[in-house]
GROMACS .gro file of C-alpha atoms in nm:
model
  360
    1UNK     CA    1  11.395   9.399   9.955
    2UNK     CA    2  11.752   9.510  10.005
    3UNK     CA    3  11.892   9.157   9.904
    4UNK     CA    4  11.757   9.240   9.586
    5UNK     CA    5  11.915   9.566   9.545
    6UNK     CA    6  12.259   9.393   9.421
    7UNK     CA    7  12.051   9.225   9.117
    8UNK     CA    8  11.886   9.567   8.945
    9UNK     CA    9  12.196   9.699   8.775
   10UNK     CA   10  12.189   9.351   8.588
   11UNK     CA   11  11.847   9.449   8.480
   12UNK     CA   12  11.948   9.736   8.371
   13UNK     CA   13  12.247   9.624   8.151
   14UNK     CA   14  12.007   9.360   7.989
   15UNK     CA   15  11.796   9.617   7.860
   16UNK     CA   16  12.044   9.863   7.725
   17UNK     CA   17  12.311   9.649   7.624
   18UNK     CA   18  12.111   9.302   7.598
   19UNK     CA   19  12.354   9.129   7.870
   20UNK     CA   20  12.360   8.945   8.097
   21UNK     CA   21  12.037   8.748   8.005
   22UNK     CA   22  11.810   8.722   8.310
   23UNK     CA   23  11.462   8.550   8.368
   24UNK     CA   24  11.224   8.771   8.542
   25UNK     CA   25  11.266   8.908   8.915
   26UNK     CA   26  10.871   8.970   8.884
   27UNK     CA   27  10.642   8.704   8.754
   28UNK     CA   28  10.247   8.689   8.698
   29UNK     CA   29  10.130   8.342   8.641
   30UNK     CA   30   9.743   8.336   8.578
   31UNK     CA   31   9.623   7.950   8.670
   32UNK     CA   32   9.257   7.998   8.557
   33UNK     CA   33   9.075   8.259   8.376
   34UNK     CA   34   8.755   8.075   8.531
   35UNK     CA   35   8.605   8.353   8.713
   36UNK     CA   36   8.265   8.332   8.955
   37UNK     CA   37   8.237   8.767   8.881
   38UNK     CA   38   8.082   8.930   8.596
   39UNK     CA   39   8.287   9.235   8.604
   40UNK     CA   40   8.185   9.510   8.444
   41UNK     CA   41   8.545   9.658   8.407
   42UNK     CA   42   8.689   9.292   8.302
   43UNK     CA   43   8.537   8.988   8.042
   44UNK     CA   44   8.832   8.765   8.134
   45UNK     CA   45   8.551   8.546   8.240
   46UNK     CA   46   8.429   8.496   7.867
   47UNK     CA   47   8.751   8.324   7.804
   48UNK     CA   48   8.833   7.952   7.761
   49UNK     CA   49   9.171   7.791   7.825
   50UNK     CA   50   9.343   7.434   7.831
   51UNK     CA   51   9.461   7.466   8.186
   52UNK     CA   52   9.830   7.324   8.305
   53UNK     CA   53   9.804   7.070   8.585
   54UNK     CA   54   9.982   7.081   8.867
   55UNK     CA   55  10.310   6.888   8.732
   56UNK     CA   56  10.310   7.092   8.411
   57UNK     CA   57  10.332   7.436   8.648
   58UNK     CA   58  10.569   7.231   8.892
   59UNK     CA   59  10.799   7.169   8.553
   60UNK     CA   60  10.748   7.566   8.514
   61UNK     CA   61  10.867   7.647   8.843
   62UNK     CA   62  11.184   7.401   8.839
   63UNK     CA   63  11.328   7.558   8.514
   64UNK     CA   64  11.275   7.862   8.623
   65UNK     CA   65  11.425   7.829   8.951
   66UNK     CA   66  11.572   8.070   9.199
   67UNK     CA   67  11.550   8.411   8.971
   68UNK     CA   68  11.168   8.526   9.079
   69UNK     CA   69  11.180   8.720   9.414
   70UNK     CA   70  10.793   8.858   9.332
   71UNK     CA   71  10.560   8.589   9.215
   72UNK     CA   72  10.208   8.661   9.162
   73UNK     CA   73   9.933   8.357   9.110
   74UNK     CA   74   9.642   8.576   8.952
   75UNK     CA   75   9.311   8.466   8.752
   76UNK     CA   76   9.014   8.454   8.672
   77UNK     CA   77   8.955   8.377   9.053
   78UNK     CA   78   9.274   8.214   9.168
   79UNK     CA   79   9.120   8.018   9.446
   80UNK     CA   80   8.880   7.840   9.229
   81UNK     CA   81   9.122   7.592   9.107
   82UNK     CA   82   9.118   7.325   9.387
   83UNK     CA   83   9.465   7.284   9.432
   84UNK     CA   84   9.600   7.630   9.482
   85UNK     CA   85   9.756   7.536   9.779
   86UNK     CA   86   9.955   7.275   9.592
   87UNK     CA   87  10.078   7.493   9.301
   88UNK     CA   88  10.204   7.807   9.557
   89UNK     CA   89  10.393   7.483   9.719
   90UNK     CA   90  10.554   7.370   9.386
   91UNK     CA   91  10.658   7.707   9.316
   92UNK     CA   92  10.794   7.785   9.648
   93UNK     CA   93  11.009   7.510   9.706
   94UNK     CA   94  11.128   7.494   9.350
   95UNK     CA   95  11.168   7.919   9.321
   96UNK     CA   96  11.214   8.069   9.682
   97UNK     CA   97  11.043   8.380   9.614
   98UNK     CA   98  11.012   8.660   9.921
   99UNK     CA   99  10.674   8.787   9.833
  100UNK     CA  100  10.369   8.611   9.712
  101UNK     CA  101  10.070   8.791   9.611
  102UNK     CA  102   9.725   8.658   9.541
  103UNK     CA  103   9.431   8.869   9.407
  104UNK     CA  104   9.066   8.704   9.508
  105UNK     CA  105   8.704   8.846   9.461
  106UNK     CA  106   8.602   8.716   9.825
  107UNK     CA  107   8.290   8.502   9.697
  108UNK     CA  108   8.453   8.183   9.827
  109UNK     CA  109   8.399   8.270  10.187
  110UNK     CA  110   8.410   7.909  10.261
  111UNK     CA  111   8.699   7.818  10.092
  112UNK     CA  112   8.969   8.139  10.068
  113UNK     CA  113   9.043   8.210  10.435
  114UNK     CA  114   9.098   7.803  10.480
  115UNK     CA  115   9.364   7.796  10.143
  116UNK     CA  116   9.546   8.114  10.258
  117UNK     CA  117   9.598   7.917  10.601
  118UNK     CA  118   9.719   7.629  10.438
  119UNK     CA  119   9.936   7.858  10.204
  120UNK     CA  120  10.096   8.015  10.447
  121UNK     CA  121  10.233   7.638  10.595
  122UNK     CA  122  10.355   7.543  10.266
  123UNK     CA  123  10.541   7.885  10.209
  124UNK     CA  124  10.647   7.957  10.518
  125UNK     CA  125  11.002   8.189  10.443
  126UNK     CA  126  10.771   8.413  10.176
  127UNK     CA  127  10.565   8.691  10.282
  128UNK     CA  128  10.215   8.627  10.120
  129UNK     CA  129   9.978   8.925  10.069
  130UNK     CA  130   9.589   8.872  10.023
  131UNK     CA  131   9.454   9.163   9.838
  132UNK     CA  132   9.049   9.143   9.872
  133UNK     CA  133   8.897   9.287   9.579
  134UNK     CA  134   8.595   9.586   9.680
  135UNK     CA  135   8.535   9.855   9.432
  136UNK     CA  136   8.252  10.012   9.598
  137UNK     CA  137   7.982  10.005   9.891
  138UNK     CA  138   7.759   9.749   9.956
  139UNK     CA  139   7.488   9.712   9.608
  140UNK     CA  140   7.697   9.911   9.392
  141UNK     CA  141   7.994   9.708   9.448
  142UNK     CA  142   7.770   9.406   9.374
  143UNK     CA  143   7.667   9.596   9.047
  144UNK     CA  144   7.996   9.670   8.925
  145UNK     CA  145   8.153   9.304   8.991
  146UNK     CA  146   7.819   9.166   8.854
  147UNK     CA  147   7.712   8.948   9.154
  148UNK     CA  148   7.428   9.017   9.404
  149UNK     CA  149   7.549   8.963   9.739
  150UNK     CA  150   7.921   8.992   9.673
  151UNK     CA  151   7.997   9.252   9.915
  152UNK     CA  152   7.882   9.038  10.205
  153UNK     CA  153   8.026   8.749  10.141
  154UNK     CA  154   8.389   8.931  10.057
  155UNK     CA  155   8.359   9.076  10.398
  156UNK     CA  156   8.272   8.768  10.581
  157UNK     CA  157   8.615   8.636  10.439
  158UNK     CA  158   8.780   8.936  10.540
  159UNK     CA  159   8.659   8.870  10.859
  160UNK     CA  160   8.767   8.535  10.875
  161UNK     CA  161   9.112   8.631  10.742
  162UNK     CA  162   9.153   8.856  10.965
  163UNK     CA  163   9.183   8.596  11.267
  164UNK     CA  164   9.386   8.405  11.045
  165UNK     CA  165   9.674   8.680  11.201
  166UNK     CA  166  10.009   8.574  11.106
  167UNK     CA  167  10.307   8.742  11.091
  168UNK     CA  168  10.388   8.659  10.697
  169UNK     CA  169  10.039   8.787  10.578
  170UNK     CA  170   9.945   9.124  10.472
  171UNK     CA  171   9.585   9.146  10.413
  172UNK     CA  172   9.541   9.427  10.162
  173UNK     CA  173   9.212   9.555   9.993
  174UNK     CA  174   9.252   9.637   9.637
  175UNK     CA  175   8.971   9.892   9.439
  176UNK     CA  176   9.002   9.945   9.046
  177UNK     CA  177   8.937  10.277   8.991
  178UNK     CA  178   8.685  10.294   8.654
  179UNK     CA  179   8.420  10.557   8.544
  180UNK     CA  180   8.170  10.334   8.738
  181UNK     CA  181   8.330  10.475   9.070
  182UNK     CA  182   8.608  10.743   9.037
  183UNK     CA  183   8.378  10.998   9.154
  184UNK     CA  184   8.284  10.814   9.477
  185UNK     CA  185   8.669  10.716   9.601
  186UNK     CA  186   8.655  10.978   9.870
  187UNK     CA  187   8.385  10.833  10.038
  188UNK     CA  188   8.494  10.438   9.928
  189UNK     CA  189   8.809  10.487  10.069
  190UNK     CA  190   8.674  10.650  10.424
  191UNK     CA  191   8.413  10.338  10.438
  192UNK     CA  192   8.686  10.077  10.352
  193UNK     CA  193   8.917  10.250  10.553
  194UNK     CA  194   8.707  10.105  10.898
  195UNK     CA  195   8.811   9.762  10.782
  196UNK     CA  196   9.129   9.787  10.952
  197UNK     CA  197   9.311   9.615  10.636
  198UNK     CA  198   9.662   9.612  10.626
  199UNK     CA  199   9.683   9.822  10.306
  200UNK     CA  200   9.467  10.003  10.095
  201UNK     CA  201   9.576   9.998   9.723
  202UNK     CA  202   9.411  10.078   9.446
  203UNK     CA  203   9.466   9.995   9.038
  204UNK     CA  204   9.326  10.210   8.735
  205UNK     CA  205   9.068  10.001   8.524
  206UNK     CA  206   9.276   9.955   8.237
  207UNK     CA  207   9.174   9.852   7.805
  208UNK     CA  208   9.402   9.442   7.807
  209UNK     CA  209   9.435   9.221   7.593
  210UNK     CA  210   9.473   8.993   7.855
  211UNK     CA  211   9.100   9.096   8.035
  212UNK     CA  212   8.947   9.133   7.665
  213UNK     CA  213   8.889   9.539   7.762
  214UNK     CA  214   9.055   9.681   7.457
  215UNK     CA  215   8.763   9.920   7.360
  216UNK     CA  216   8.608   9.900   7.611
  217UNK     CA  217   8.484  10.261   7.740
  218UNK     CA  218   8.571  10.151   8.156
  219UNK     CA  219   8.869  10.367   8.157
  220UNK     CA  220   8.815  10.727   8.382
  221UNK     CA  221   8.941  11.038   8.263
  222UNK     CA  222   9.309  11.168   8.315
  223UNK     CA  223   9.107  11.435   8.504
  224UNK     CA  224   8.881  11.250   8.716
  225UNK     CA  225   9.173  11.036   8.775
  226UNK     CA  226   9.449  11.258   8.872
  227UNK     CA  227   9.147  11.404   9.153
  228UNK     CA  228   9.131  11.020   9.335
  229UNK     CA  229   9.490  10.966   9.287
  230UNK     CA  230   9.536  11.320   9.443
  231UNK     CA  231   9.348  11.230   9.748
  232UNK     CA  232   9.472  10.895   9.807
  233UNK     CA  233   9.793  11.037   9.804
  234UNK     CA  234   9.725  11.255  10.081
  235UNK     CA  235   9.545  10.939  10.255
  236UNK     CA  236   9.897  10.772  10.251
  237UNK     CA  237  10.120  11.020  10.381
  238UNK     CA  238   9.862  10.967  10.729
  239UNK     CA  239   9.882  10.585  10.694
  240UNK     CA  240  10.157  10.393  10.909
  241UNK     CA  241  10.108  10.051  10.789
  242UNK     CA  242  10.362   9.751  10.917
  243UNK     CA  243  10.521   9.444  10.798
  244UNK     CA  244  10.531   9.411  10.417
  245UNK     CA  245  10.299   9.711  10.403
  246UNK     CA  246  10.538   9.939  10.453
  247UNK     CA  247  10.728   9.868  10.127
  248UNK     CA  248  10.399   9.832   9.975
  249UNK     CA  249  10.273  10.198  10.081
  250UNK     CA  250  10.629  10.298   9.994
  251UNK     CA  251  10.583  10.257   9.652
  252UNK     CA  252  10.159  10.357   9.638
  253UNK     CA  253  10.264  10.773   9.600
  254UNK     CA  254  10.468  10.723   9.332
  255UNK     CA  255  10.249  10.446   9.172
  256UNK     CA  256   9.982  10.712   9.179
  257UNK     CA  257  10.162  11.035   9.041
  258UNK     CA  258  10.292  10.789   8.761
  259UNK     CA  259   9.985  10.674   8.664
  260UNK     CA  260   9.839  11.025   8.655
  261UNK     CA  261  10.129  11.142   8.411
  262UNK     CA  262  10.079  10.787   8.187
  263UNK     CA  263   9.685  10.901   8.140
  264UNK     CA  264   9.724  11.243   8.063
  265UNK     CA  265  10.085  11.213   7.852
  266UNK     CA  266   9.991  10.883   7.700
  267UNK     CA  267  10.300  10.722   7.697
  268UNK     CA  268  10.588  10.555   7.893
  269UNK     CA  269  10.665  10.850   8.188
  270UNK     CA  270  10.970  10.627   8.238
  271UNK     CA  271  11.132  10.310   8.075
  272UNK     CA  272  10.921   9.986   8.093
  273UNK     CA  273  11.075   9.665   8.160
  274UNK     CA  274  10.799   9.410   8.077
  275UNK     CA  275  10.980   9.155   7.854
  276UNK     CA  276  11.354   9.220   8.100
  277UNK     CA  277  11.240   9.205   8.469
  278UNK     CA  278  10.903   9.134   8.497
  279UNK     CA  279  10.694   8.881   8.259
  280UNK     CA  280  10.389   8.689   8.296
  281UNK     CA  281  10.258   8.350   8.224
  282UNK     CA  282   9.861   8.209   8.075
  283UNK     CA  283   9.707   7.942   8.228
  284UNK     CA  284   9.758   7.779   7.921
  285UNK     CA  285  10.146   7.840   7.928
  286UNK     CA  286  10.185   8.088   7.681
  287UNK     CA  287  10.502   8.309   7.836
  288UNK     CA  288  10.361   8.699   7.788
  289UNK     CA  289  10.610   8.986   7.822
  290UNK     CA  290  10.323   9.157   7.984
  291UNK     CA  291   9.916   9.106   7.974
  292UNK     CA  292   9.839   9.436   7.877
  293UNK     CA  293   9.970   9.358   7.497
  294UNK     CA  294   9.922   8.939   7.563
  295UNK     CA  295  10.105   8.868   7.283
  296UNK     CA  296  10.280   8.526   7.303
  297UNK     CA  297  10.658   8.449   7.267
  298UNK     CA  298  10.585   8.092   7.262
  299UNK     CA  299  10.434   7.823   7.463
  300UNK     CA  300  10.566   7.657   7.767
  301UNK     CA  301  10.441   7.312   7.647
  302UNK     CA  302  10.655   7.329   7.350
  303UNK     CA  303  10.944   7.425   7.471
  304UNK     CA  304  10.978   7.144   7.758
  305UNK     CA  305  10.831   7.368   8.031
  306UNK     CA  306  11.120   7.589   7.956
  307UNK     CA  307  11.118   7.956   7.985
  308UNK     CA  308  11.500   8.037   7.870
  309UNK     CA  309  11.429   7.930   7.493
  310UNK     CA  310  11.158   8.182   7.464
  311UNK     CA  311  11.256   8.452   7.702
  312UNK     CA  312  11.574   8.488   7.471
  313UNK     CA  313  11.430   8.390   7.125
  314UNK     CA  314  11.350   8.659   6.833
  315UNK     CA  315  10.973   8.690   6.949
  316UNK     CA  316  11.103   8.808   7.276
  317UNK     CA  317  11.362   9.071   7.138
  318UNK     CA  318  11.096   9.135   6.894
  319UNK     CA  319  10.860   9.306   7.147
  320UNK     CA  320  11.177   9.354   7.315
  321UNK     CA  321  11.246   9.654   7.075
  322UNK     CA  322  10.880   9.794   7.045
  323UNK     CA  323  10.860   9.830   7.387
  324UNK     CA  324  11.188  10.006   7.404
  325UNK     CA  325  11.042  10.276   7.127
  326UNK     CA  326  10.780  10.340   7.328
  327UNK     CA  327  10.496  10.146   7.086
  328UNK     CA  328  10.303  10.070   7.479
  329UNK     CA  329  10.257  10.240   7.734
  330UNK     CA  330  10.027  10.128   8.074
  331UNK     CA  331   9.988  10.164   8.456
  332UNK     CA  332   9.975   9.820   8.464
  333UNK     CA  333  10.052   9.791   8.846
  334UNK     CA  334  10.273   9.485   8.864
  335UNK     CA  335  10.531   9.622   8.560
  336UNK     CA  336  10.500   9.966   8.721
  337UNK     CA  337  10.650   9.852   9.090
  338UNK     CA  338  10.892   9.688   8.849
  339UNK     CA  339  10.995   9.914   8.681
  340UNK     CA  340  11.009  10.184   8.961
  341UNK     CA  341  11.267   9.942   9.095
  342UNK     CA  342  11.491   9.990   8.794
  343UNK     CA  343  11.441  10.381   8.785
  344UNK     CA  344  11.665  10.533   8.994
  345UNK     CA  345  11.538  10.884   9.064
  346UNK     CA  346  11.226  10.653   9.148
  347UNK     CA  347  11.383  10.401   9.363
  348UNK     CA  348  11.604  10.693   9.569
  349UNK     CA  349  11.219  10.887   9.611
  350UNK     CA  350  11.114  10.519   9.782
  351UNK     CA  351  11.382  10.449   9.974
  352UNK     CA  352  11.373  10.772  10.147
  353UNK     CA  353  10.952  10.713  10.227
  354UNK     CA  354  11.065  10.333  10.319
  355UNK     CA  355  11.324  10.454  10.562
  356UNK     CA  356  11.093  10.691  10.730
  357UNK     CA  357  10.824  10.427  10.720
  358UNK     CA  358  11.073  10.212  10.907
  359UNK     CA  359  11.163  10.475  11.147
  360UNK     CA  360  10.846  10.573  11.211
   0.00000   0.00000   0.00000
């Protein structure tokens, strides 16, 4: 993390004073929005894309080049396109990113702890985390991701990724937090807790365009909110993770009191960056500033698998400027560690927690 330090000021100028231009240090590409849940706080499922193959997202990843230092390969279910292994390849020997990050539902029991073996050969300088998706206990998990028998088979590849043990995975479990559970957390948290996982995070179910949610009633009150938020917090200061968890849990307090103050104030607690420093592709190359608006800038096939012509066209500076005045606002976690980064009163708060986490 500290070698990225040097690059945030940058960030910052681009924003205020629109130089120097600068690709994303923080980049979601979804490969599939094929999904094997039902979800009941997500419909991504529902939708249909024209996929990029392999060499379109390899042509991606080579005009891109060095800038991402966070890449995230996100669905649908990531690891039901077959050659997952091969696109985290293309994009780490054509981008060098530290940190890889790969959301999965768990169903592929067969299949997921095999890939993230096999990932972590081809990407061997990046640390990869694995964050297992369980939003409840047993049948009610099943009944909120829509799938009888899910929360057996995601633990029997959480099992099996555990043994994987190597010393560039973190192996997280992730909860969103919706009206279907908020209540329950407390005791979630204490069962998943037994797991042993390298990190516990957790995400606020959230209206996207991106999961087709806007609407959608999934979203738990400020209230019942800040209550979960307020005990996981607690959970964390008791939690001495290691490895890559450490600057994870670094940033989960601060993730949580932000996301509190975002539900209850409704609007941006402090300046977003989605569309400067963080960004996020579609499987079907549309270039997103973020996927809670979804609104394209352009397409990556028509602009010769070329990000630069539409990160710094008028689209871009269009949502450029609405998100400046405030127009959005989200927890969306993946902007939010962003743009934590590039808020210093925030960043100072972390680096103290991430220095004691060292210490400790």
């Amino acid at each position: 993390m500290f070698n990225l330090l040097p690059r945030l000021p940058l960030y910052v100028a681009f924003r205020r004073f629109g130089k120097p231009r600068l690709l994303p240090l923080s980049l979601v590409v979804s490969i599939t929005y094929r999904c094997n849940s039902r979800c009941l706080t997500c419909n991504i499922w529902q939708k249909r894309s024209e996929e990029m193959s392999l060499e379109e997202w390899r042509k991606v990843f080579a005009k891109i080049g060095k800038t991402p230092y966070y890449l995230t390969f996100s669905g649908g279910e990531p690891f039901l396109r077959e050659d997952i292994v091969e696109l985290v390849a293309a994009a780490y020997e054509e981008c060098r990113p530290a940190i890889i990050t790969i959301p999965t539902n768990g169903l592929a029991w067969r299949v997921v702890p095999r890939k993230v073996e096999e990932i972590l050969k081809v990407a061997p300088g990046a640390q990869v985390g694995i964050n297992l998706s369980l939003d409840d206990i047993g049948p009610r998990h099943d009944a909120i991701r829509g799938v009888e028998g899910n929360y057996e088979r995601a633990l029997r590849t959480y099992e099996d990724l555990r043994r994987v043990n190597h010393p560039h995975l973190t192996l997280g479990i992730h909860t969103v937090v919706s009206r279907f559970n908020v209540e329950r957390l407390p005791s979630i948290y204490k069962e998943l807790k037994t797991l042993g996982a390298d990190i516990y995070i957790s995400e606020v179910a959230e209206e996207r365009e991106e999961l087709g949610t806007v609407g959608s009633d999934i979203t738990p009150s400020p209230e019942e909110y800040a209550i979960a938020a307020d005990y996981l917090i607690a959970e964390a200061r008791n939690f001495r993770p290691s490895g890559l968890a450490k600057t994870t849990q670094a940033f989960r307090s601060y993730y949580y009191e932000l996301t509190k103050r975002i539900l209850k104030e409704e609007r941006q607690v402090i300046p977003c960056y989605a569309g400067w420093a963080s960004g996020h592709i579609a499987p079907n190359g549309d270039l997103w500033t973020c996927c809670t608006r979804a609104q394209p800038i352009g397409n990556l096939r028509e602009s010769g698998y070329d990000s630069a012509p539409l990160w710094f066209g008028e689209e871009a500076a269009r949502l450029r400027r609405s998100i400046a005045a405030g127009e959005c606002y989200c927890p969306m976690a993946n902007a939010s560690y962003t743009n934590m980064l590039l808020h210093p009163p925030t960043l100072f708060g972390v680096a103290r927690a991430l220095i004691y986490a060292l210490a400790s």
